[in-house]
Short mmCIF file of C-alpha atoms and ligand atoms in Angstrom, two decimals:
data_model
loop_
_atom_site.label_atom_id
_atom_site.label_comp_id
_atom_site.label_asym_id
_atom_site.label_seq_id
_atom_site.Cartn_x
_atom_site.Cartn_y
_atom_site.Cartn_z
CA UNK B 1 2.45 -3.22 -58.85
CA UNK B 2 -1.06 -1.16 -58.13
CA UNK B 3 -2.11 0.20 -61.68
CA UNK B 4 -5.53 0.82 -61.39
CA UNK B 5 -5.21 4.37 -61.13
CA UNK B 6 -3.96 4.52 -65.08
CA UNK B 7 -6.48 5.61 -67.63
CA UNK B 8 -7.17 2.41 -69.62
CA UNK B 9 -5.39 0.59 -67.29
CA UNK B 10 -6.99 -2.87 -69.39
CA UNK B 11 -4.44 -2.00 -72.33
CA UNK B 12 -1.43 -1.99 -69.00
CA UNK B 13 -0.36 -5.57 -68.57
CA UNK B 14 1.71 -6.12 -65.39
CA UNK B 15 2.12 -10.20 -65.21
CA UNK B 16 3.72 -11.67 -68.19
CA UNK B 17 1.79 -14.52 -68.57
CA UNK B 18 -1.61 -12.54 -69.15
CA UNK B 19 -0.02 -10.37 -71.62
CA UNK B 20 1.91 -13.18 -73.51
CA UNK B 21 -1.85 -14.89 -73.84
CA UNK B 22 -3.03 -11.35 -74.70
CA UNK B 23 -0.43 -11.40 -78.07
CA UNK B 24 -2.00 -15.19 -79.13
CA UNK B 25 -5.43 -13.72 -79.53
CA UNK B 26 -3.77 -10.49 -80.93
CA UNK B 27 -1.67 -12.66 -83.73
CA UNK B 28 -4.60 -13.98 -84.99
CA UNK B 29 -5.87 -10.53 -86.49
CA UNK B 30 -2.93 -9.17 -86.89
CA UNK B 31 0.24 -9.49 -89.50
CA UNK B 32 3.05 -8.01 -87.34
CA UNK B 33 3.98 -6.96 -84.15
CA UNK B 34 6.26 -4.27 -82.97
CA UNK B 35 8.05 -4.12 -79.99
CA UNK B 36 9.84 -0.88 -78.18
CA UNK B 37 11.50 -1.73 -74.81
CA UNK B 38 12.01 0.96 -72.50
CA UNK B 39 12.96 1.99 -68.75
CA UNK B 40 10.35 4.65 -68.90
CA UNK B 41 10.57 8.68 -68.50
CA UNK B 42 9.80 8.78 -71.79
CA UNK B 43 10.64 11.48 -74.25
CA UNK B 44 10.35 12.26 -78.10
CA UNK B 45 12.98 9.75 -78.75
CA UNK B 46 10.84 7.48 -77.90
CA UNK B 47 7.75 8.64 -79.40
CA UNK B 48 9.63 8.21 -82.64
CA UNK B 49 10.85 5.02 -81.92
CA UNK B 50 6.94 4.33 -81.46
CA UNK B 51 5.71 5.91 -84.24
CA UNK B 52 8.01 4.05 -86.45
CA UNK B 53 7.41 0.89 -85.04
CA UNK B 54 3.81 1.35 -85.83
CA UNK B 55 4.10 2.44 -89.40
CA UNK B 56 6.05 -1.27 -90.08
CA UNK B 57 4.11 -3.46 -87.97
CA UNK B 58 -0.19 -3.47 -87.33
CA UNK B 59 0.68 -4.02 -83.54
CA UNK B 60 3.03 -2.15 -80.41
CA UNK B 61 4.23 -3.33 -77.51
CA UNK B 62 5.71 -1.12 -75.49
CA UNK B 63 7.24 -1.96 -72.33
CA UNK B 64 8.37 0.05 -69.25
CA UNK B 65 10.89 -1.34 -66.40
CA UNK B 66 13.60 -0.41 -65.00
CA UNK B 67 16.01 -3.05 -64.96
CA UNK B 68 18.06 -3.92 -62.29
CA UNK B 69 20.32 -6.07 -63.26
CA UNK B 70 21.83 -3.43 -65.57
CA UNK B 71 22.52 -1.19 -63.47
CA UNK B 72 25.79 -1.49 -61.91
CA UNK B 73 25.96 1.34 -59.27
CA UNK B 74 22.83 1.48 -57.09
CA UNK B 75 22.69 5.12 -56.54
CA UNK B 76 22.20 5.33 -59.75
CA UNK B 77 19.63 2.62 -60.05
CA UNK B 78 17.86 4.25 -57.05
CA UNK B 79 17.68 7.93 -58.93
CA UNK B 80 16.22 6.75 -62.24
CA UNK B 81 13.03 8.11 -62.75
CA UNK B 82 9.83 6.20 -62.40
CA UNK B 83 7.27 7.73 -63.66
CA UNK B 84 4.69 5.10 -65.34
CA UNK B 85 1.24 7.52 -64.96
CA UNK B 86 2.80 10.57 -66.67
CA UNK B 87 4.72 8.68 -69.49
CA UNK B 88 1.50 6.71 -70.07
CA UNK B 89 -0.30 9.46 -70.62
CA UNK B 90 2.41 10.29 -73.48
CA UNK B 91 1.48 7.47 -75.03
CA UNK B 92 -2.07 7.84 -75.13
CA UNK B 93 -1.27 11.20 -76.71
CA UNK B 94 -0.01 10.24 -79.18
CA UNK B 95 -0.84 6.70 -79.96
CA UNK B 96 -4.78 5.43 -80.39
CA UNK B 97 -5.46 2.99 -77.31
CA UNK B 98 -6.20 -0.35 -79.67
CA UNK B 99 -2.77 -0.05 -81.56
CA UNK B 100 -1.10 -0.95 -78.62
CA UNK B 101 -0.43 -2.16 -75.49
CA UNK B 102 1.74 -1.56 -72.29
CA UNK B 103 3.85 -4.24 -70.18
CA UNK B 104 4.84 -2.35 -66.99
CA UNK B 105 5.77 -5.43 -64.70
CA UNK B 106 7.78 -5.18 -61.15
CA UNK B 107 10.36 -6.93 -60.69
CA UNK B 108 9.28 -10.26 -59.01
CA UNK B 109 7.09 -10.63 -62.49
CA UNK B 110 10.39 -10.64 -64.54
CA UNK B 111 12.86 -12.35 -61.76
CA UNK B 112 10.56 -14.16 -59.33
CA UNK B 113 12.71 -13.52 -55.81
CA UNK B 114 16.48 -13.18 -57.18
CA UNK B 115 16.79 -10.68 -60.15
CA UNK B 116 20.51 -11.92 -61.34
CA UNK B 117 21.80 -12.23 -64.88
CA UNK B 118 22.54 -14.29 -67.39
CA UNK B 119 26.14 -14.93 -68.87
CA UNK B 120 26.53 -13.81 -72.26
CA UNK B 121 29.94 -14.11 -74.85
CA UNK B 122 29.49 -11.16 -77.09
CA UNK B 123 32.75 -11.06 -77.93
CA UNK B 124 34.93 -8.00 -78.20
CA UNK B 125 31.37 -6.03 -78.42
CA UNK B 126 31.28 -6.03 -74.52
CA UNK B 127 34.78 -5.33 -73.41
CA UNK B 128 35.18 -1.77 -74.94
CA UNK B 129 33.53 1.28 -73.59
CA UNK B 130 30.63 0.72 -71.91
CA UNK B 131 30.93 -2.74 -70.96
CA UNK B 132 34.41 -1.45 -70.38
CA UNK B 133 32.94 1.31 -67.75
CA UNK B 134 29.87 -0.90 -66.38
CA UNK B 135 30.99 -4.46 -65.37
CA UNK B 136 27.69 -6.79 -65.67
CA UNK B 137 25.85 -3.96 -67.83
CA UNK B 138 25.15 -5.69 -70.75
CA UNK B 139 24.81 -9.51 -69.16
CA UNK B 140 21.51 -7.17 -67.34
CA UNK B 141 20.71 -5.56 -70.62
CA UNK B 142 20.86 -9.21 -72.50
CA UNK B 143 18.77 -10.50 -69.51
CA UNK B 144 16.08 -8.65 -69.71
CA UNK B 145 15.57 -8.43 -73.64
CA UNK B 146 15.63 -12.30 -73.70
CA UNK B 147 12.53 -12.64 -71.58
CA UNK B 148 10.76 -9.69 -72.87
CA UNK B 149 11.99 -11.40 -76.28
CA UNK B 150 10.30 -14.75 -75.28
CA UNK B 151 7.30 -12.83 -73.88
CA UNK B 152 6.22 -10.54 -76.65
CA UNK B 153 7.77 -12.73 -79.88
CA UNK B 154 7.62 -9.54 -81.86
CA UNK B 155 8.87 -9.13 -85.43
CA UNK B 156 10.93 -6.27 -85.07
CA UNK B 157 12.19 -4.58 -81.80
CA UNK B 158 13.40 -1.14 -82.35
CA UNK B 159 15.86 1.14 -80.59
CA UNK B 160 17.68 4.36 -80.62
CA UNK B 161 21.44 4.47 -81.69
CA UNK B 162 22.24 6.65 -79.20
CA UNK B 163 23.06 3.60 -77.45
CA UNK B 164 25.13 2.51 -80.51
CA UNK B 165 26.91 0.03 -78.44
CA UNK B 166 23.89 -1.44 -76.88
CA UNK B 167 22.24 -1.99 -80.40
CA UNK B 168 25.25 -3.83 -81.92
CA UNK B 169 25.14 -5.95 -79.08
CA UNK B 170 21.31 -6.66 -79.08
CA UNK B 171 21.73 -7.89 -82.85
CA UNK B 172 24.31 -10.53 -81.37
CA UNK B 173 22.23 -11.19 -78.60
CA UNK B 174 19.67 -12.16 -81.28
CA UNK B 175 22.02 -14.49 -83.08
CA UNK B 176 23.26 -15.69 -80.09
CA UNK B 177 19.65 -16.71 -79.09
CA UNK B 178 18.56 -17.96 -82.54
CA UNK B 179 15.44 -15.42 -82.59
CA UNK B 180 13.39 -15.19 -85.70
CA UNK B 181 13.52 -10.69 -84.82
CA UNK B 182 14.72 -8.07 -87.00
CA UNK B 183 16.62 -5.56 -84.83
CA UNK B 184 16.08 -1.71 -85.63
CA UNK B 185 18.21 0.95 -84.87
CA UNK B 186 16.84 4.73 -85.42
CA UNK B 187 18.79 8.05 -85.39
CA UNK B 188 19.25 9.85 -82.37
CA UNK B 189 16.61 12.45 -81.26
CA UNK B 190 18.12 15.60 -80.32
CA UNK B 191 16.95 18.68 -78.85
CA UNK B 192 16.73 22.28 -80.33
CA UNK B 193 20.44 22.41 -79.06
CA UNK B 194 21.70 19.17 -80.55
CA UNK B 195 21.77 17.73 -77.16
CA UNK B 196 21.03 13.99 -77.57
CA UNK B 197 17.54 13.44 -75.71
CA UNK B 198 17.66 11.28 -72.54
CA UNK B 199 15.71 10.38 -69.57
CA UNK B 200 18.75 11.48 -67.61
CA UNK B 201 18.57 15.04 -68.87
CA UNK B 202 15.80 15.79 -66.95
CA UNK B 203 17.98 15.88 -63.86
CA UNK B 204 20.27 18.51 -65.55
CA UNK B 205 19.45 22.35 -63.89
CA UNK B 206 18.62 24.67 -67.12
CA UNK B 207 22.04 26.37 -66.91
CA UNK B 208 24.22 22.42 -67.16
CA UNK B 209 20.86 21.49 -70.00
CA UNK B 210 22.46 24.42 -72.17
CA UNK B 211 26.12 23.26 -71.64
CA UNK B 212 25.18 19.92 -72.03
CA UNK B 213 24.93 21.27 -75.91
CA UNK B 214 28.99 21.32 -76.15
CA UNK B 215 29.15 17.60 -76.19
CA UNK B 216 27.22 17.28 -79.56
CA UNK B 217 29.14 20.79 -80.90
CA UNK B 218 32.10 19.31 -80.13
CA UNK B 219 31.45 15.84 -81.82
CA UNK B 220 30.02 17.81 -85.06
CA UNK B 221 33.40 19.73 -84.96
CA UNK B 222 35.60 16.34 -84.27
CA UNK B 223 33.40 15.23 -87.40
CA UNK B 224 34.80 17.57 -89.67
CA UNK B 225 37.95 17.57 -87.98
CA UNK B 226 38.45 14.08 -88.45
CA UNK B 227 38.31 14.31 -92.23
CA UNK B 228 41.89 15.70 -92.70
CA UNK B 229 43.62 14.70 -88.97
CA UNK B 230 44.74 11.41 -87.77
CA UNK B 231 42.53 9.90 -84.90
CA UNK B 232 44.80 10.94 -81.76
CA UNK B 233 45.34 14.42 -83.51
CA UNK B 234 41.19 14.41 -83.27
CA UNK B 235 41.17 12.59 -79.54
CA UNK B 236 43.55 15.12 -78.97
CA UNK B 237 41.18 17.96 -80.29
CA UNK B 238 38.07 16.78 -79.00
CA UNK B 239 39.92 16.42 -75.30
CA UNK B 240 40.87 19.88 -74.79
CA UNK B 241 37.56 21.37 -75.97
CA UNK B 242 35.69 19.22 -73.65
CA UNK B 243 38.43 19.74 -70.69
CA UNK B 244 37.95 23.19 -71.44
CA UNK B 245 34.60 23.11 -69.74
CA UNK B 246 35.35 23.44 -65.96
CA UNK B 247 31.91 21.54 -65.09
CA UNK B 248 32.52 18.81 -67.65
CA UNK B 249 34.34 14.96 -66.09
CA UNK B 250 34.82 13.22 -69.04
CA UNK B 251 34.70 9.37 -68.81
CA UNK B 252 36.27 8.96 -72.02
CA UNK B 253 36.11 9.57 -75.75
CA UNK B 254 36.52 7.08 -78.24
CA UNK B 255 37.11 6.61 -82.03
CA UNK B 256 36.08 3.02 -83.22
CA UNK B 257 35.11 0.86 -85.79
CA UNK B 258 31.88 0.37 -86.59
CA UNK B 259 31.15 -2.86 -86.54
CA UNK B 260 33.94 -4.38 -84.63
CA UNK B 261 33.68 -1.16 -81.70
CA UNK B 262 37.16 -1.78 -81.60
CA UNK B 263 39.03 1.34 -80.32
CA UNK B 264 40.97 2.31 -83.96
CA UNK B 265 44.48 3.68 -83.56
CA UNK B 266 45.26 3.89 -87.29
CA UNK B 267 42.83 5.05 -90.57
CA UNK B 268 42.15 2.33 -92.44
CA UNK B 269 40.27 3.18 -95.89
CA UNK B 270 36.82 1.32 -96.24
CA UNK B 271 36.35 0.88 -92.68
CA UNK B 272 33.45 3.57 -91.10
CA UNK B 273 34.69 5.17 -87.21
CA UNK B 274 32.38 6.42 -85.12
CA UNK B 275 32.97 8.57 -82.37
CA UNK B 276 31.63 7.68 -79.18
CA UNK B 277 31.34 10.17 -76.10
CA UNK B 278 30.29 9.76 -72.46
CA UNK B 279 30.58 12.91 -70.20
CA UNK B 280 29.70 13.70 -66.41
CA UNK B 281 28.03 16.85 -65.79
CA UNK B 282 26.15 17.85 -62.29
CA UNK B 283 26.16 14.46 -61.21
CA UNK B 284 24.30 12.81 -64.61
CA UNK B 285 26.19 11.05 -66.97
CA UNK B 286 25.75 12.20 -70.51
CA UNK B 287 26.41 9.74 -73.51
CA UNK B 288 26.75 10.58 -77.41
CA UNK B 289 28.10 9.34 -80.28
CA UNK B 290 28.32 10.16 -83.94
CA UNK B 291 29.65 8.38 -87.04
CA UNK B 292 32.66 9.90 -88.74
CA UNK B 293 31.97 9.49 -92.63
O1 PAF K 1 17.98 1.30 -73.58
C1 PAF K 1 17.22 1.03 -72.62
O2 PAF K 1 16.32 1.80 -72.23
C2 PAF K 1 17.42 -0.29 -71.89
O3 PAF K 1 18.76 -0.64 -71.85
C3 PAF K 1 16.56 -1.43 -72.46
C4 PAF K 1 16.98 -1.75 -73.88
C5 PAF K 1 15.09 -1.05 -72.41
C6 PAF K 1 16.76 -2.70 -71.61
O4 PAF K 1 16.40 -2.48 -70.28
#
């Protein structure tokens, strides 16, 4: 990939090998390095996500690619924005250039000439929800966080919990791998509305962006709804709000256990539920979730 039109394109490592000799040199001066993986069309979230990697470690890495093996409908993979000058320029905004660098690779420099995944046994983590909806998803997602694992060696990774499911399954991926990494997961970043902030939501016209802001009213209402109803009495609840919405598809709703993501039928007391939300609208597919206690 041609960089050289980036504004201190020397801090924008595209081969792995130059960057991963890049971090030796850098681990001599420095105590700690942070790491914050990302596919890029980057907003506040992850700007916080950056900012808080940088207050607990001396050193960023950031990384942009969008990963193929993820993604299990191409159209999809096809539409994702790519948009590495603009969201560098984020960066730069708001980061000083010598606290950090950028890996922005193609493809070939992750997968050499067949971009396929690896197998992984989560366990029950990746057979509920979205590894229930997406086949493969999270054999991509473990894929590419191994290498960029084994590239960068950081001491603490961090992501947002809007991908709650994702997160629980990166700290088993961790395990599973035997990584010396401390796994971080950070609130989700919302806008004004309460609208969980996504790369997707830029492909939302501004009359769907406001509507989007029923999914997050509804799962603040299914919150306090929760507290004196059974869980189908709040599926049931949260179902008819949402159905209520003549542009909204949704792709399901979930009450779970925290830990386990095990779909909960019955209240148990001392276990924590979350409630986890994924919702088409316009053609983008809008994902939320919000814990219950
Ligand atoms: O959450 C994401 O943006 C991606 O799934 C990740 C963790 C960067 C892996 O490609």
């Amino acid at each position: 990939m041609f960089v050289g039109y980036l504004p201190n394109s020397q801090m924008v490592f595209t081969a792995h090998k130059k960057l991963s000799l890049f971090l030796d040199d850098i681990r001599y001066t420095h105590n700690s390095i942070g790491f914050v993986p990302t596919m890029g069309a980057l907003h506040d979230g992850h700007l916080a996500l950056m900012s808080k990697a940088l207050d607990e470690n001396d050193f960023l890495v950031i990384s942009i690619f969008v990963n193929p093996t993820q993604f299990n409908n191409k159209a999809d993979l096809e539409k994702y924005p790519r948009l590495l000058e603009q969201d560098h320029k984020k960066i730069l905004a708001h980061i000083s250039k010598d606290q950090f660098v950028l890996y922005a690779p193609a493809v070939e420099d992750v997968y050499g000439k067949n971009a396929t995944s690896n197998k992984y046994d989560f366990g029950s983590l990746e057979n509920v929800m979205e590894g229930a909806q997406r086949p493969g998803h999270f054999d991509g997602v473990g894929t590419i966080l191994e290498f960029l694992f084994k590239v960068v060696k950081p001491d603490r990774a961090y992501f947002g919990e809007k991908d709650f499911q994702q997160l629980q399954i990166i700290k088993e991926l961790v395990k599973i791998l035997g990584l010396d990494l401390e796994i971080v997961g950070c609130p989700i970043h919302r806008e004004k509305s309460g609208l969980a902030m996504s790369s997707r939501n830029g492909r939302l016209s501004p009359e769907s962006f406001e509507k989007a802001a029923h999914i997050y009213r509804t799962l603040s209402e299914s919150k306090a709804y929760f507290q004196d109803h059974d869980i189908k009495e709040t599926i049931d609840f949260v179902e008819q709000k949402i159905n209520a919405i003549a542009e909204f598809e949704l792709e399901y709703f979930t009450i779970a256990e925290e830990q386990t993501l095990l779909p909960a039928s019955n209240k148990e007391a001392n276990k924590k539920y979350r409630a986890f939300i994924v919702v088409h609208l316009q053609d983008v597919r809008l994902i939320d979730n919000i814990p219950l206690y």
